[in-house]
C-alpha cells in the first residue's frame, strides 16, 4: 500500500539484499532496514522488526536466499533452515516457508541454488499478495453491497480490532484489504480502530498504515465499540484471525469475542478475513481445543510512547505490587460470525460453509 | 478502608481544616492534602484531587463549612454555594449536597452557622458511609451464597470495571464494598481488575486501593474479561453505575456493556451496586434517553505513567495525524443485569424490582 503517496510492500529485494520496515519503531518513527545476511534476517524475525505470519514467512524465505548467496552447500542449506526456524518456532508460516525453500533447493546443484532461492522467495511473497488481493476483492463486494443497500451514505463505518493490515503481510493485509479496496474505489469508508490493549497494535500499526495510505479513521478504546454499535455508528466489523477451526470458530487477538457479542446483539455484520492456510482442519471446537498463550505481564503493566520532546519512553501504569495477566487471544464461536472471507470467496462460518469453498477438504 | 493496615476515609476534618487524598497522584504517589479554605476545597473538586460523586458531594459540604468558619453572612453563604457549584456543575451529588447545606444553614443566625456546617458536613459524609456499608452487606450475602453454592472453593473470582471503590466515596465504595466485606469475612476473593481505558481507573485506582487493603487482585486488559468468563475463571461481575433508569438500565463507564454481554453469554452473574440516589426515576429507556458525554481525545491518545527513574511522564500512543474519540459511558440494558444491589437490598433490574424496594416511588 502507499506511504504518503509512494507504493510500498513490507519486504522487497534490492541489489542482492532485502529491505524491510523496522516495525518496532512504528508509529513514531518510519525507518527501513537493509538485511544483507541470513543472520540479519534471523534477527529481524526474532526481534520482531517484522511481525505477522505471512511477512515472517516471506522474511524467512528471503533469509534462505541470503544464506545461499553466501554459500550453497547442503550443510549451509540445513544450517540456514535451522537458524531461521529457531527464531520463532511456533510460527506456522515460518515453518511452512522454510520447508518449501529446502524442498525447492535441495534437488538443485549448489551453484544453481542462490538464483532459485531469490526467485522462490519472490514467488512466496507474490503468492501472499495474490491471496490477500483476492480476500480484498471478496470483502469489497460485501462492503459495496452494504453501502449500496444503505443508499450510499456519506460514510461507511467499519470497525476493526488489532492489526490485520498490510504491515502484517507482504501487501494489502487480510481484514484491511477490503477497506483499502473500498477506499480506492471511492466508497467513503471510515474505520473505527480499536486501540487493542495491551500491545496497542491498533493504535500504533493500524492507525499508522491507514493514515499513511489516506484512509479516514479514528482510534477508540477497546471499551467503546459496543456503545458505537448500539447507536448505529458501525456498519460492519472486520477482523483477521490467527487460527480458524474447521467449524468456523475464530481464534484472534484478545477482545475479538467481546466485539462479536456486541455485533450480534445489535445486528451489525461481523466478518472475519482469512487466508485459507490459517484454517486448522483438525480442530472442531475452538473454545475447548485451542490453548491460549499468556504473554509477559510487563506488556500489561507498562506501555511505550512518545514524550513531548520526541523520545520513546516506557512508563509503568499499575501500582507496585499489583499483579497483571496477559492473555493473548480469545475464541469467537462461529455462531457470532456473519461470514468468513477467504481468497476463494465468503462463506458461512460453519463446516458446510468452509467445505463448499474447499471441497478438497471433504472427508473421502 | 485500610492503607497498609491503617484505617482511612477519603476525607476527614482535622483542627478546623479538612484533609483529603490527592487522587491525581495515585497510584504512584500517596499524598494527603490539607484544605484550609473554601477556595482550596473548590480547587480540590475542580482539579479532581477528589473524584467520585459521593466524595465530591462531601467535599463540597466541607467546603461550605470552611466558608462559614471564615465568615457566615447570607452573602458569604450564597457566594460559597455558587463558587463550589461552578466547579463541576453537572455533578448531581455536588448540587444536592450544596442545596442541603444552604437549606440547613440559612434559617440559622450567622454566629451558629459554622458549627452547624461542620456537623452537617460530617452527617453527609457519615450518611454516604452508611449507604455503602448497607450495599456491602447485601452484596456480601450474594457473594457468600455463590461461594457456598460452589462448595467453598479456594478462590472466588470477581471481575470489576473502572473504580467504584472507596476512593470514589467517603468509605467502602459501592461495587467494591461487598468485595472488602467478603475479604474481611474470610471469603477468599480474588479480583480481576479491568484496566478501564482510556483513563485507566481500574489499573491505577482500583488496583491501588485493593492492594493497600490487602485484597488479592490481577490487572487485565479490558479485552480479556470475555475470555476469562468463557473459561470459567470468573464467578461474578460487579460494577458501579453513574445513573440507573427506573427500568433498570445501567449507565456506567464505557465498556461495561461488553462485559455484561459476555457474562450473559457465559452464564456469569452480573451485579450492579448503586446507592438509590443514582436512580433516575424519570427515565425509562437508557439507550434512547441518556446522552453520552464525549471527553477529550487526548485521554485516548496520551497516557501517563511512572518512568524507570521514578518520574511521572506523559507519552503519546497514536501516530501524529490519527484522530481519537473518547466516549465516557455506555448503557447496559436491564436484560443483561442479574441484580441491582442497593442500600435496601438486591432486586431484579426492572421497574417492578426497583419499586418493590422503593415503594414510595410507585405512581400514586
XYZ file of N, CA, C and O in Angstrom, chain A residues 158-346:
756
model
N -16.616 1.155 9.448
C -16.123 -0.207 9.645
C -15.283 -0.224 10.916
O -14.414 0.631 11.096
N -15.536 -1.188 11.784
C -14.725 -1.319 13.000
C -13.760 -2.485 12.839
O -14.139 -3.562 12.362
N -12.506 -2.276 13.231
C -11.548 -3.383 13.211
C -10.774 -3.434 14.522
O -10.696 -2.451 15.252
N -10.243 -4.607 14.800
C -9.549 -4.878 16.063
C -8.153 -5.376 15.715
O -7.979 -6.134 14.770
N -7.157 -4.925 16.464
C -5.761 -5.332 16.257
C -5.255 -4.867 14.897
O -5.753 -3.888 14.337
N -4.224 -5.508 14.385
C -3.691 -5.151 13.073
C -3.672 -6.371 12.179
O -2.850 -7.283 12.355
N -4.606 -6.397 11.239
C -4.598 -7.413 10.190
C -4.435 -6.666 8.872
O -5.176 -6.843 7.924
N -3.441 -5.782 8.849
C -3.224 -4.900 7.721
C -2.019 -5.300 6.901
O -1.453 -6.387 7.088
N -1.622 -4.410 6.012
C -0.531 -4.784 5.105
C 0.778 -4.937 5.858
O 1.671 -5.666 5.420
N 0.895 -4.292 7.013
C 2.123 -4.437 7.799
C 2.314 -5.871 8.305
O 3.431 -6.271 8.614
N 1.213 -6.619 8.424
C 1.314 -7.996 8.919
C 1.510 -8.991 7.781
O 1.695 -10.185 8.014
N 1.438 -8.495 6.555
C 1.557 -9.365 5.380
C 2.612 -8.748 4.454
O 3.335 -7.838 4.860
N 2.669 -9.227 3.230
C 3.597 -8.600 2.282
C 2.949 -7.365 1.668
O 3.617 -6.350 1.445
N 1.637 -7.435 1.435
C 0.890 -6.251 0.979
C -0.606 -6.502 1.182
O -1.011 -7.644 1.392
N -1.395 -5.470 1.171
C -2.842 -5.478 1.304
C -3.349 -5.775 2.713
O -4.282 -5.149 3.176
N -2.755 -6.775 3.376
C -3.336 -7.237 4.635
C -4.491 -8.172 4.387
O -4.831 -8.499 3.238
N -5.110 -8.639 5.475
C -6.270 -9.524 5.331
C -7.537 -8.713 5.640
O -8.250 -8.309 4.728
N -7.794 -8.397 6.905
C -9.001 -7.636 7.238
C -8.994 -6.249 6.597
O -10.051 -5.701 6.264
N -7.805 -5.657 6.446
C -7.775 -4.303 5.884
C -7.790 -4.281 4.360
O -8.035 -3.231 3.756
N -7.555 -5.430 3.705
C -7.544 -5.436 2.242
C -8.861 -4.899 1.658
O -8.841 -4.030 0.781
N -10.036 -5.384 2.149
C -11.282 -4.846 1.596
C -11.467 -3.361 1.909
O -12.111 -2.636 1.137
N -10.899 -2.917 3.015
C -11.009 -1.496 3.376
C -10.194 -0.647 2.410
O -10.668 0.378 1.904
N -8.956 -1.069 2.127
C -8.150 -0.321 1.161
C -8.821 -0.312 -0.206
O -8.849 0.704 -0.897
N -9.371 -1.462 -0.603
C -10.009 -1.519 -1.931
C -11.244 -0.635 -1.983
O -11.502 0.033 -2.988
N -12.031 -0.644 -0.895
C -13.221 0.211 -0.867
C -12.811 1.675 -0.947
O -13.387 2.467 -1.712
N -11.804 2.041 -0.165
C -11.320 3.427 -0.188
C -10.857 3.804 -1.591
O -11.232 4.852 -2.131
N -10.047 2.931 -2.185
C -9.510 3.235 -3.512
C -10.611 3.276 -4.574
O -10.466 3.941 -5.598
N -11.729 2.548 -4.292
C -12.842 2.506 -5.253
C -13.827 3.654 -5.039
O -14.853 3.722 -5.718
N -13.537 4.523 -4.078
C -14.416 5.687 -3.886
C -15.560 5.468 -2.910
O -16.414 6.339 -2.753
N -15.593 4.313 -2.257
C -16.584 4.121 -1.193
C -16.051 4.848 0.045
O -14.896 4.636 0.443
N -16.859 5.721 0.660
C -16.328 6.586 1.721
C -16.193 5.875 3.057
O -16.899 6.175 4.018
N -15.258 4.929 3.128
C -15.060 4.194 4.380
C -14.405 5.079 5.438
O -13.530 5.890 5.148
N -14.870 4.896 6.662
C -14.208 5.452 7.840
C -14.028 4.295 8.805
O -14.957 3.518 9.031
N -12.841 4.158 9.363
C -12.523 2.986 10.182
C -12.425 3.377 11.658
O -11.674 4.285 12.025
N -13.208 2.700 12.498
C -13.019 2.771 13.948
C -11.909 1.786 14.297
O -12.057 0.580 14.082
N -10.816 2.286 14.804
C -9.647 1.461 15.082
C -9.578 1.172 16.579
O -9.287 2.062 17.379
N -9.849 -0.068 16.964
C -9.672 -0.456 18.371
C -8.195 -0.307 18.747
O -7.314 -0.849 18.067
N -7.962 0.334 19.871
C -6.588 0.505 20.366
C -5.850 -0.838 20.479
O -4.692 -0.952 20.128
N -6.585 -1.864 20.990
C -6.078 -3.240 21.106
C -5.000 -3.389 22.177
O -3.840 -3.694 21.916
N -5.432 -3.123 23.410
C -4.570 -3.374 24.557
C -4.389 -4.881 24.736
O -5.281 -5.650 24.368
N -3.272 -5.329 25.279
C -2.229 -4.465 25.835
C -1.119 -4.057 24.880
O -0.318 -3.199 25.253
N -1.026 -4.604 23.682
C 0.128 -4.276 22.851
C -0.141 -3.117 21.898
O 0.767 -2.670 21.187
N -1.405 -2.655 21.877
C -1.732 -1.431 21.140
C -1.470 -1.514 19.629
O -1.163 -0.503 18.995
N -1.642 -2.711 19.060
C -1.383 -2.833 17.623
C -2.340 -1.977 16.793
O -2.005 -1.547 15.697
N -3.553 -1.764 17.300
C -4.489 -0.911 16.571
C -4.056 0.544 16.606
O -3.915 1.190 15.559
N -3.837 1.057 17.818
C -3.483 2.470 17.990
C -2.164 2.810 17.321
O -1.955 3.951 16.890
N -1.272 1.826 17.231
C 0.019 2.135 16.612
C 0.020 1.711 15.143
O 0.043 2.564 14.250
N -0.086 0.413 14.863
C 0.144 -0.061 13.497
C -1.032 0.198 12.559
O -0.853 0.700 11.450
N -2.247 -0.162 12.985
C -3.401 0.025 12.087
C -3.633 1.506 11.823
O -3.850 1.919 10.672
N -3.588 2.319 12.880
C -3.781 3.758 12.676
C -2.696 4.312 11.759
O -2.967 5.124 10.867
N -1.464 3.847 11.946
C -0.364 4.363 11.127
C -0.556 4.002 9.658
O -0.477 4.861 8.779
N -0.839 2.720 9.390
C -0.913 2.335 7.974
C -2.144 2.914 7.285
O -2.067 3.314 6.124
N -3.268 2.993 7.985
C -4.440 3.635 7.380
C -4.144 5.114 7.112
O -4.478 5.652 6.049
N -3.515 5.770 8.072
C -3.212 7.191 7.923
C -2.266 7.457 6.766
O -2.472 8.379 5.970
N -1.226 6.631 6.638
C -0.249 6.859 5.573
C -0.863 6.638 4.195
O -0.490 7.289 3.229
N -1.834 5.701 4.110
C -2.499 5.467 2.824
C -3.607 6.487 2.577
O -4.107 6.592 1.449
N -4.012 7.201 3.624
C -5.032 8.238 3.460
C -6.448 7.794 3.772
O -7.407 8.450 3.360
N -6.603 6.687 4.498
C -7.946 6.202 4.830
C -8.421 6.873 6.125
O -7.749 6.767 7.161
N -9.566 7.569 6.109
C -10.074 8.216 7.327
C -10.315 7.182 8.428
O -10.855 6.098 8.172
N -9.914 7.526 9.635
C -10.026 6.574 10.743
C -9.997 7.324 12.064
O -9.529 8.464 12.133
N -10.487 6.670 13.106
C -10.497 7.236 14.456
C -10.130 6.128 15.427
O -10.742 5.059 15.414
N -9.159 6.386 16.267
C -8.744 5.415 17.285
C -9.682 5.532 18.484
O -9.985 6.636 18.948
N -10.135 4.384 18.976
C -11.024 4.345 20.142
C -10.502 3.324 21.151
O -9.753 2.408 20.798
N -10.924 3.492 22.390
C -10.628 2.474 23.399
C -11.332 1.179 23.007
O -12.402 1.198 22.386
N -10.747 0.064 23.388
C -11.397 -1.226 23.135
C -12.779 -1.284 23.780
O -13.647 -2.032 23.341
N -12.984 -0.477 24.812
C -14.267 -0.435 25.509
C -15.390 0.211 24.713
O -16.553 0.088 25.079
N -15.063 0.949 23.657
C -16.053 1.846 23.045
C -16.925 1.194 21.969
O -18.027 1.681 21.682
N -16.462 0.110 21.356
C -17.146 -0.423 20.182
C -18.599 -0.813 20.419
O -19.451 -0.619 19.562
N -18.902 -1.362 21.587
C -20.277 -1.761 21.869
C -21.206 -0.555 21.863
O -22.292 -0.587 21.274
N -20.775 0.495 22.510
C -21.559 1.742 22.535
C -21.798 2.257 21.114
O -22.912 2.658 20.758
N -20.758 2.254 20.281
C -20.909 2.733 18.904
C -21.914 1.876 18.149
O -22.747 2.383 17.392
N -21.852 0.570 18.351
C -22.792 -0.325 17.650
C -24.212 -0.106 18.136
O -25.158 -0.114 17.342
N -24.393 0.096 19.441
C -25.739 0.345 19.980
C -26.366 1.574 19.337
O -27.584 1.666 19.235
N -25.524 2.529 18.953
C -26.041 3.789 18.433
C -25.964 3.880 16.908
O -26.020 4.984 16.350
N -25.810 2.726 16.241
C -25.871 2.724 14.777
C -24.665 3.353 14.107
O -24.736 3.750 12.942
N -23.544 3.440 14.828
C -22.371 4.118 14.287
C -21.350 3.157 13.682
O -20.253 3.560 13.317
N -21.737 1.882 13.580
C -20.862 0.885 12.946
C -21.699 0.122 11.922
O -22.735 -0.447 12.267
N -21.249 0.118 10.664
C -21.979 -0.613 9.625
C -21.519 -2.059 9.518
O -22.296 -2.924 9.113
N -20.270 -2.316 9.860
C -19.761 -3.686 9.846
C -18.467 -3.742 10.639
O -17.765 -2.733 10.779
N -18.170 -4.920 11.174
C -16.866 -5.194 11.786
C -16.122 -6.144 10.859
O -16.738 -7.011 10.234
N -14.799 -5.984 10.809
C -13.981 -6.986 10.114
C -12.660 -7.137 10.856
O -12.038 -6.149 11.241
N -12.300 -8.387 11.101
C -11.068 -8.682 11.829
C -10.323 -9.795 11.105
O -10.871 -10.454 10.220
N -9.084 -10.000 11.490
C -8.313 -11.133 10.992
C -8.461 -12.317 11.929
O -9.335 -12.341 12.800
N -7.623 -13.309 11.762
C -7.654 -14.472 12.648
C -6.295 -15.147 12.627
O -5.612 -15.180 11.599
N -5.904 -15.668 13.768
C -4.664 -16.426 13.831
C -4.897 -17.879 13.482
O -4.002 -18.558 12.985
N -6.123 -18.340 13.749
C -6.411 -19.760 13.562
C -7.926 -19.878 13.503
O -8.633 -19.301 14.329
N -8.431 -20.605 12.534
C -9.862 -20.812 12.374
C -10.108 -22.309 12.385
O -9.372 -23.059 11.749
N -11.136 -22.752 13.105
C -11.387 -24.196 13.154
C -12.161 -24.638 11.918
O -12.748 -23.819 11.193
N -12.221 -25.921 11.706
C -12.970 -26.491 10.581
C -14.459 -26.191 10.700
O -15.207 -26.308 9.729
N -14.898 -25.791 11.901
C -16.311 -25.469 12.127
C -16.568 -23.968 12.138
O -17.692 -23.534 12.381
N -15.527 -23.165 11.921
C -15.718 -21.722 11.804
C -15.511 -20.924 13.084
O -15.757 -19.714 13.100
N -15.065 -21.554 14.157
C -14.674 -20.777 15.336
C -13.394 -20.004 15.008
O -12.527 -20.507 14.288
N -13.288 -18.811 15.579
C -12.211 -17.904 15.195
C -11.345 -17.556 16.408
O -11.810 -16.939 17.359
N -10.090 -17.953 16.353
C -9.130 -17.562 17.396
C -8.399 -16.327 16.895
O -7.734 -16.359 15.857
N -8.568 -15.237 17.597
C -7.948 -13.974 17.165
C -7.550 -13.189 18.412
O -7.748 -13.630 19.542
N -7.000 -12.033 18.212
C -6.495 -11.187 19.304
C -7.521 -11.043 20.429
O -8.712 -10.894 20.183
N -7.045 -11.075 21.651
C -7.899 -10.958 22.824
C -8.846 -9.741 22.678
O -8.420 -8.657 22.287
N -10.110 -9.973 22.965
C -11.113 -8.906 22.853
C -11.996 -9.036 21.627
O -13.054 -8.395 21.549
N -11.595 -9.870 20.668
C -12.406 -10.058 19.463
C -13.791 -10.594 19.833
O -14.816 -10.144 19.300
N -13.814 -11.538 20.766
C -15.090 -12.147 21.206
C -16.066 -11.085 21.718
O -17.266 -11.133 21.409
N -15.564 -10.105 22.463
C -16.451 -9.066 23.017
C -17.069 -8.228 21.897
O -18.250 -7.858 21.972
N -16.301 -7.936 20.865
C -16.853 -7.155 19.757
C -17.863 -7.977 18.968
O -18.876 -7.459 18.495
N -17.587 -9.268 18.820
C -18.524 -10.139 18.104
C -19.847 -10.244 18.862
O -20.923 -10.260 18.257
N -19.775 -10.306 20.200
C -21.002 -10.333 21.007
C -21.825 -9.066 20.776
O -23.050 -9.120 20.614
N -21.153 -7.921 20.785
C -21.869 -6.658 20.598
C -22.462 -6.571 19.199
O -23.592 -6.091 19.012
N -21.705 -7.030 18.212
C -22.220 -7.003 16.847
C -23.470 -7.884 16.729
O -24.484 -7.491 16.139
N -23.397 -9.061 17.329
C -24.542 -9.975 17.289
C -25.744 -9.348 17.997
O -26.876 -9.404 17.510
N -25.494 -8.723 19.146
C -26.576 -8.131 19.951
C -27.237 -6.958 19.236
O -28.406 -6.663 19.480
N -26.494 -6.291 18.383
C -27.010 -5.070 17.747
C -27.291 -5.256 16.257
O -27.662 -4.295 15.576
N -27.089 -6.472 15.740
C -27.397 -6.716 14.330
C -26.389 -6.149 13.348
O -26.722 -5.905 12.191
N -25.153 -5.975 13.785
C -24.096 -5.481 12.895
C -23.359 -6.683 12.306
O -22.986 -7.597 13.047
N -23.132 -6.721 10.979
C -22.394 -7.860 10.409
C -20.974 -7.943 10.967
O -20.306 -6.918 11.131
N -20.545 -9.153 11.254
C -19.205 -9.383 11.811
C -18.456 -10.325 10.880
O -18.761 -11.508 10.810
N -17.486 -9.761 10.154
C -16.740 -10.526 9.158
C -15.339 -10.873 9.665
O -14.716 -10.085 10.372
N -14.867 -12.043 9.253
C -13.507 -12.453 9.578
C -12.780 -12.768 8.274
O -13.252 -13.591 7.483
N -11.652 -12.081 8.040
C -10.877 -12.276 6.806
C -9.736 -13.237 7.081
O -9.027 -13.095 8.077
N -9.560 -14.215 6.189
C -8.506 -15.198 6.442
C -7.990 -15.827 5.171
O -8.761 -16.219 4.299
N -6.679 -15.958 5.075
C -6.107 -16.818 4.038
C -6.331 -18.260 4.474
O -6.211 -18.583 5.663
N -6.647 -19.141 3.532
C -7.059 -20.493 3.913
C -6.015 -21.279 4.709
O -6.391 -22.163 5.475
N -4.701 -20.975 4.594
C -3.771 -21.748 5.437
C -3.977 -21.543 6.941
O -3.467 -22.333 7.734
N -4.726 -20.518 7.349
C -4.964 -20.363 8.785
C -6.107 -21.244 9.277
O -6.418 -21.235 10.463
N -6.768 -21.954 8.360
C -7.809 -22.893 8.797
C -7.151 -24.160 9.323
O -6.326 -24.766 8.647
N -7.491 -24.524 10.557
C -6.979 -25.772 11.124
C -8.078 -26.819 10.986
O -9.009 -26.880 11.781
N -7.939 -27.646 9.942
C -8.998 -28.612 9.601
C -9.096 -29.734 10.619
O -10.039 -30.524 10.587
N -8.153 -29.800 11.545
C -8.173 -30.887 12.536
C -8.957 -30.516 13.790
O -9.161 -31.362 14.655
N -9.365 -29.240 13.919
C -9.999 -28.794 15.159
C -11.477 -28.487 14.933
O -11.844 -27.817 13.972
N -12.330 -28.996 15.829
C -13.772 -28.789 15.684
C -14.312 -27.794 16.711
O -15.284 -27.102 16.456
N -13.694 -27.713 17.886
C -14.217 -26.857 18.960
C -13.112 -25.916 19.425
O -12.226 -26.297 20.180
N -13.203 -24.662 18.970
C -12.131 -23.705 19.245
C -11.952 -23.437 20.724
O -10.830 -23.317 21.227
N -13.071 -23.338 21.436
C -13.009 -22.979 22.848
C -12.336 -24.086 23.662
O -11.522 -23.833 24.546
N -12.670 -25.339 23.331
C -12.145 -26.453 24.110
C -10.742 -26.850 23.670
O -9.949 -27.324 24.480
N -10.434 -26.653 22.378
C -9.220 -27.283 21.851
C -8.043 -26.346 21.605
O -6.912 -26.798 21.437
N -8.299 -25.020 21.554
C -7.185 -24.114 21.258
C -6.631 -23.551 22.565
O -7.322 -22.835 23.279
N -5.385 -23.884 22.898
C -4.796 -23.317 24.117
C -4.471 -21.846 23.879
O -4.069 -21.455 22.789
N -4.700 -21.015 24.902
C -4.483 -19.579 24.758
C -3.170 -19.190 25.430
O -2.977 -19.388 26.624
N -2.288 -18.641 24.621
C -0.971 -18.202 25.074
C -1.092 -17.070 26.089
O -1.868 -16.147 25.899
N -0.330 -17.141 27.175
C -0.187 -15.989 28.054
C 1.174 -15.372 27.796
O 2.179 -16.068 27.753
N 1.177 -14.060 27.622
C 2.421 -13.361 27.350
C 2.888 -12.622 28.608
O 2.246 -12.662 29.648
N 3.967 -11.926 28.468
C 4.583 -11.246 29.615
C 3.630 -10.246 30.268
O 2.983 -9.440 29.605
N 3.563 -10.292 31.604
C 2.739 -9.337 32.345
C 3.215 -7.905 32.135
O 2.444 -6.958 32.256
N 4.476 -7.745 31.788
C 5.015 -6.386 31.584
C 4.338 -5.675 30.417
O 4.287 -4.446 30.378
N 3.803 -6.455 29.459
C 3.091 -5.807 28.351
C 1.821 -5.120 28.843
O 1.328 -4.184 28.222
N 1.266 -5.615 29.956
C 0.067 -5.004 30.533
C 0.428 -3.883 31.515
O -0.228 -2.863 31.575
N 1.485 -4.093 32.285
C 1.806 -3.131 33.349
C 2.534 -1.900 32.825
O 2.497 -0.845 33.458
N 3.201 -2.017 31.682
C 3.989 -0.919 31.134
C 3.536 -0.612 29.707
O 3.015 -1.476 29.020
N 3.786 0.622 29.265
C 3.458 0.985 27.889
C 4.511 1.970 27.392
O 5.074 2.739 28.185
N 4.767 1.918 26.085
C 5.734 2.847 25.498
C 5.025 3.860 24.620
O 4.016 3.564 23.996
N 5.577 5.055 24.571
C 5.029 6.096 23.717
C 6.037 7.205 23.549
O 7.178 7.109 24.018
N 5.589 8.240 22.872
C 6.474 9.347 22.519
C 6.294 10.486 23.518
O 5.181 10.953 23.750
N 7.389 10.950 24.105
C 7.308 12.089 25.022
C 7.156 13.384 24.217
O 7.370 13.410 23.004
N 6.808 14.448 24.935
C 6.616 15.746 24.273
C 7.894 16.200 23.581
O 7.844 16.897 22.557
N 9.040 15.791 24.114
C 10.300 16.206 23.478
C 10.858 15.144 22.539
O 12.045 15.172 22.198
N 9.975 14.195 22.095
C 10.348 13.334 20.985
C 11.133 12.089 21.331
O 11.653 11.421 20.443
N 11.198 11.718 22.600
C 11.848 10.465 22.960
C 10.794 9.374 23.122
O 9.669 9.644 23.530
N 11.146 8.124 22.788
C 10.262 6.999 23.083
C 10.594 6.522 24.496
O 11.744 6.203 24.804
N 9.590 6.545 25.359
C 9.797 6.262 26.787
C 8.808 5.177 27.215
O 7.686 5.112 26.702
N 9.212 4.317 28.129
C 8.332 3.296 28.683
C 7.925 3.702 30.092
O 8.784 4.069 30.896
N 6.622 3.647 30.357
C 6.128 4.032 31.684
C 5.293 2.914 32.276
O 4.673 2.112 31.562
N 5.282 2.870 33.610
C 4.521 1.871 34.342
C 3.129 2.427 34.639
O 2.986 3.549 35.115
N 2.078 1.608 34.379
C 0.701 2.063 34.556
C 0.079 1.590 35.859
O -0.850 2.208 36.357
N 0.524 0.475 36.378
C -0.139 -0.109 37.552
C 0.732 0.097 38.787
O 1.946 0.284 38.669
N 0.103 0.086 39.972
C 0.893 0.301 41.186
C 1.855 -0.854 41.445
O 1.593 -1.997 41.067
N 2.949 -0.553 42.100
C 3.872 -1.593 42.559
C 3.097 -2.608 43.385
O 2.277 -2.234 44.234
N 3.358 -3.868 43.167
C 2.722 -4.897 43.980
C 1.457 -5.471 43.375
O 0.956 -6.489 43.845
N 0.894 -4.816 42.354
C -0.301 -5.362 41.699
C 0.128 -6.319 40.592
O 0.939 -5.961 39.735
N -0.451 -7.529 40.611
C -0.164 -8.494 39.553
C -0.898 -8.106 38.279
O -1.921 -7.422 38.317
N -0.369 -8.530 37.142
C -1.049 -8.360 35.854
C -1.093 -9.711 35.152
O -0.204 -10.538 35.339
N -2.125 -9.924 34.342
C -2.181 -11.102 33.482
C -2.373 -10.633 32.050
O -2.925 -9.562 31.804
N -1.896 -11.428 31.103
C -1.854 -11.001 29.708
C -2.200 -12.181 28.802
O -1.318 -12.908 28.360
N -3.485 -12.368 28.573
C -3.955 -13.416 27.670
C -3.927 -12.860 26.253
O -4.463 -11.794 25.996
N -3.310 -13.598 25.324
C -3.035 -13.031 24.007
C -4.208 -13.138 23.034
O -4.401 -12.252 22.201
N -4.989 -14.194 23.121
C -6.038 -14.445 22.140
C -7.313 -14.868 22.841
O -7.293 -15.285 24.000
N -8.438 -14.773 22.131
C -9.642 -15.446 22.594
C -10.299 -16.126 21.405
O -9.840 -15.991 20.261
N -11.327 -16.895 21.690
C -12.018 -17.646 20.639
C -13.440 -17.105 20.495
O -14.189 -17.021 21.466
N -13.774 -16.708 19.285
C -15.120 -16.251 18.975
C -15.884 -17.415 18.358
O -15.491 -17.923 17.299
N -16.962 -17.866 19.021
C -17.705 -19.004 18.474
C -18.301 -18.668 17.097
O -18.707 -17.524 16.858
N -18.358 -19.656 16.231
C -18.842 -19.459 14.865
C -20.234 -18.837 14.832
O -20.564 -18.068 13.919
N -21.062 -19.129 15.861
C -22.436 -18.602 15.861
C -22.476 -17.074 15.844
O -23.496 -16.485 15.518
N -21.380 -16.408 16.223
C -21.362 -14.946 16.262
C -20.781 -14.328 14.992
O -20.735 -13.109 14.854
N -20.303 -15.158 14.070
C -19.608 -14.675 12.875
C -20.565 -14.682 11.687
O -21.146 -15.718 11.360
N -20.719 -13.541 11.035
C -21.635 -13.429 9.889
C -21.089 -14.161 8.675
O -21.816 -14.864 7.987
N -19.792 -13.979 8.395
C -19.184 -14.665 7.247
C -17.676 -14.708 7.415
O -17.074 -13.817 8.023
N -17.091 -15.768 6.885
C -15.640 -15.860 6.730
C -15.311 -15.408 5.312
O -15.984 -15.818 4.356
N -14.292 -14.562 5.174
C -13.918 -14.056 3.853
C -12.545 -14.616 3.514
O -11.539 -14.233 4.107
N -12.514 -15.569 2.586
C -11.266 -16.231 2.198
C -10.874 -15.794 0.793
O -11.612 -15.068 0.123
N -9.712 -16.289 0.349
C -9.272 -15.950 -1.013
C -10.163 -16.596 -2.075
O -10.116 -16.205 -3.239
N -10.979 -17.562 -1.689
C -11.897 -18.172 -2.665
C -13.299 -17.594 -2.591
O -14.191 -18.035 -3.329
N -13.543 -16.701 -1.657
C -14.870 -16.113 -1.536
C -15.303 -16.089 -0.083
O -14.563 -16.513 0.806
N -16.516 -15.565 0.168
C -17.066 -15.516 1.513
C -17.970 -16.717 1.725
O -18.575 -17.224 0.776
